[in-house]
Amino acid sequence: STFLHVLGTLDAPVAGSMEVDGVDVLGLGDADLARFRNRTVGFVFQLHHLLPQCSILENVLVPSLALPKADGKKREIRARELLEAVGLGHRVNHRPGQLSGGERQRAAVARALINQPKLLLADEPTGALDSTSGEGVVQLLLGLHREGTAVVVITHDRDLASRFDRQASMRDGQLVDDRRRPS
């Protein structure tokens, strides 16, 4: 989780440098860093962090509110398509408290994708999901990767990790293993 927070620029490392998509992110000021984060990085946290007073559709749309004015109807259509893709098309008007933990997590995945990030960071994205919902999320993540989105998944599930092209292991804050699946 700490690694994801640093990679996603939510936390700063104590030393070193970090470049994401050609940008020296450690050299950015607060406003530029927030803009970079909103436009480049999508986050799926272990805990969904959905706003309880908003519908699921409104929660998915929240990250898009910081973007320059654009066609709100197009954003809503995209949000609905994402909710459909994670199996929540029929729950768009429900509030987080009316959804199961797995449904809330899938809504968080849709929210992470609303701004079409170049980098998607997912912390145990299938941990709270049943096998069917989890497989749907995995297929969505793998599809995004095939389409060009960089996807970093933090997981303790070795079966899940094995489905991605590259796996790295950390122990006590150190990279101890880094493998790529043979082509």
Coordinates of C-alpha atoms in Angstrom, one line a residue:
S1 CA 0.0 0.0 0.0
T2 CA 2.8 2.4 0.8
F3 CA 4.4 1.7 -2.6
L4 CA 1.1 2.5 -4.3
H5 CA 0.7 5.7 -2.4
V6 CA 4.2 6.8 -3.4
L7 CA 3.7 5.7 -7.0
G8 CA 0.4 7.6 -7.1
T9 CA 2.0 10.7 -5.6
L10 CA -0.2 10.6 -2.5
D11 CA 3.0 10.2 -0.4
A12 CA 6.5 11.5 -1.2
P13 CA 9.5 9.2 -0.9
V14 CA 12.2 10.2 1.6
A15 CA 14.9 10.0 -1.1
G16 CA 15.3 9.3 -4.8
S17 CA 13.5 10.5 -7.9
M18 CA 10.3 9.4 -9.7
E19 CA 9.2 10.0 -13.2
V20 CA 5.7 9.0 -14.4
D21 CA 4.8 9.3 -18.1
G22 CA 7.8 11.6 -18.6
V23 CA 7.0 13.9 -15.8
D24 CA 9.3 14.4 -12.8
V25 CA 6.4 14.3 -10.3
L26 CA 8.5 15.1 -7.2
G27 CA 9.3 18.5 -8.7
L28 CA 5.6 19.5 -9.1
G29 CA 3.9 22.0 -6.9
D30 CA 0.7 21.1 -5.0
A31 CA -1.7 22.4 -7.7
D32 CA 0.2 20.7 -10.6
L33 CA 0.5 17.5 -8.6
A34 CA -3.2 17.4 -7.9
R35 CA -3.9 18.1 -11.6
F36 CA -1.4 15.4 -12.6
R37 CA -3.0 12.9 -10.2
N38 CA -6.5 13.6 -11.5
R39 CA -5.7 13.4 -15.2
T40 CA -3.1 10.6 -15.2
V41 CA -3.7 8.3 -12.3
G42 CA -6.7 6.2 -11.3
F43 CA -6.9 4.7 -7.8
V44 CA -8.7 1.7 -6.5
F45 CA -8.1 1.6 -2.8
Q46 CA -8.6 -1.4 -0.4
L47 CA -11.4 0.6 1.2
H48 CA -13.6 2.1 -1.4
H49 CA -13.8 5.7 0.0
L50 CA -17.2 6.4 -1.7
L51 CA -19.2 9.4 -0.5
P52 CA -22.2 8.0 1.5
Q53 CA -24.5 10.9 0.6
C54 CA -24.0 10.5 -3.2
S55 CA -25.5 7.9 -5.5
I56 CA -23.1 5.4 -7.1
L57 CA -23.4 7.3 -10.4
E58 CA -22.5 10.6 -8.7
N59 CA -19.5 8.9 -6.9
V60 CA -18.2 7.6 -10.2
L61 CA -18.5 11.2 -11.6
V62 CA -16.6 12.9 -8.7
P63 CA -13.1 12.8 -10.2
S64 CA -14.4 14.3 -13.5
L65 CA -15.6 17.4 -11.7
A66 CA -12.0 18.7 -11.5
L67 CA -11.6 18.6 -15.2
P68 CA -12.1 21.6 -17.4
K69 CA -15.7 22.1 -18.5
A70 CA -16.7 19.5 -20.9
D71 CA -19.9 17.8 -22.1
G72 CA -21.5 16.6 -18.9
K73 CA -23.8 14.3 -20.8
K74 CA -20.7 12.5 -22.3
R75 CA -19.2 12.1 -18.9
E76 CA -22.5 10.7 -17.6
I77 CA -22.7 8.3 -20.5
R78 CA -19.1 7.1 -19.8
A79 CA -19.9 6.7 -16.1
R80 CA -23.0 4.6 -16.9
E81 CA -20.9 2.5 -19.3
L82 CA -18.3 1.9 -16.7
L83 CA -20.9 0.9 -14.1
E84 CA -22.4 -1.5 -16.7
A85 CA -19.0 -3.0 -17.3
V86 CA -18.5 -3.7 -13.6
G87 CA -22.1 -5.2 -13.3
L88 CA -23.7 -2.2 -11.6
G89 CA -25.7 -0.7 -14.4
H90 CA -28.9 -1.5 -12.5
R91 CA -27.7 0.2 -9.2
V92 CA -26.7 3.7 -10.5
N93 CA -29.1 5.5 -8.2
H94 CA -28.3 3.5 -5.1
R95 CA -26.2 5.0 -2.3
P96 CA -23.1 3.1 -1.1
G97 CA -24.9 2.1 2.1
Q98 CA -27.4 0.2 0.0
L99 CA -24.7 -1.9 -1.7
S100 CA -22.7 -4.9 -0.6
G101 CA -19.0 -4.6 0.0
G102 CA -18.2 -6.1 -3.3
E103 CA -20.6 -3.8 -5.2
R104 CA -19.0 -0.8 -3.4
Q105 CA -15.6 -2.0 -4.5
R106 CA -16.7 -2.4 -8.1
A107 CA -18.1 1.1 -8.0
A108 CA -14.7 2.3 -6.9
V109 CA -13.1 0.6 -9.9
A110 CA -15.5 2.4 -12.2
R111 CA -14.7 5.7 -10.4
A112 CA -11.0 5.1 -10.9
L113 CA -11.5 4.7 -14.7
I114 CA -13.8 7.8 -15.3
N115 CA -10.9 10.1 -16.4
Q116 CA -9.3 7.4 -18.6
P117 CA -6.1 7.3 -16.6
K118 CA -2.8 6.3 -18.2
L119 CA -1.8 4.6 -14.9
L120 CA -4.2 2.6 -12.8
L121 CA -3.2 1.7 -9.2
A122 CA -5.2 -1.0 -7.5
D123 CA -4.7 -2.1 -3.9
E124 CA -6.3 -5.6 -3.5
P125 CA -9.0 -4.8 -6.0
T126 CA -10.7 -8.3 -5.7
G127 CA -10.1 -8.8 -2.0
A128 CA -13.8 -8.1 -1.0
L129 CA -15.3 -9.7 -4.1
D130 CA -16.9 -13.1 -4.7
S131 CA -15.2 -15.2 -7.4
T132 CA -17.6 -14.1 -10.2
S133 CA -17.4 -10.4 -9.4
G134 CA -13.6 -10.7 -8.9
E135 CA -13.2 -12.4 -12.3
G136 CA -15.1 -9.6 -13.9
V137 CA -12.8 -7.0 -12.3
V138 CA -9.7 -9.0 -13.3
Q139 CA -10.9 -9.2 -16.9
L140 CA -11.6 -5.4 -16.9
L141 CA -8.0 -4.7 -15.6
L142 CA -6.4 -7.1 -18.1
G143 CA -8.4 -5.5 -20.9
L144 CA -7.3 -2.0 -19.8
H145 CA -3.7 -3.2 -19.9
R146 CA -4.1 -4.7 -23.4
E147 CA -5.5 -1.3 -24.5
G148 CA -2.4 0.6 -23.2
T149 CA -3.2 1.5 -19.6
A150 CA -0.4 0.8 -17.2
V151 CA -1.9 -1.3 -14.4
V152 CA -0.2 -1.9 -11.1
V153 CA -2.0 -4.3 -8.8
I154 CA -1.0 -4.8 -5.2
T155 CA -2.2 -8.2 -4.0
H156 CA -1.4 -11.1 -1.7
D157 CA -3.2 -13.4 -4.1
R158 CA -0.6 -15.3 -6.1
D159 CA -3.2 -16.7 -8.5
L160 CA -4.3 -13.1 -9.3
A161 CA -0.7 -11.9 -9.7
S162 CA 0.1 -14.8 -12.0
R163 CA -2.4 -13.5 -14.5
F164 CA -0.4 -10.4 -15.2
D165 CA 2.6 -10.2 -17.5
R166 CA 5.0 -9.1 -14.7
Q167 CA 5.1 -9.8 -11.0
A168 CA 7.4 -8.2 -8.4
S169 CA 7.6 -9.1 -4.8
M170 CA 8.5 -6.9 -1.9
R171 CA 9.7 -7.9 1.5
D172 CA 10.4 -5.4 4.3
G173 CA 10.2 -2.5 1.8
Q174 CA 12.7 -4.1 -0.6
L175 CA 12.2 -5.5 -4.1
V176 CA 13.2 -9.1 -3.7
D177 CA 11.8 -10.6 -7.0
D178 CA 10.9 -9.3 -10.3
R179 CA 9.7 -11.6 -13.1
R180 CA 8.1 -11.3 -16.5
R181 CA 6.0 -14.0 -18.0
P182 CA 7.7 -15.5 -21.1
S183 CA 6.2 -14.2 -24.4

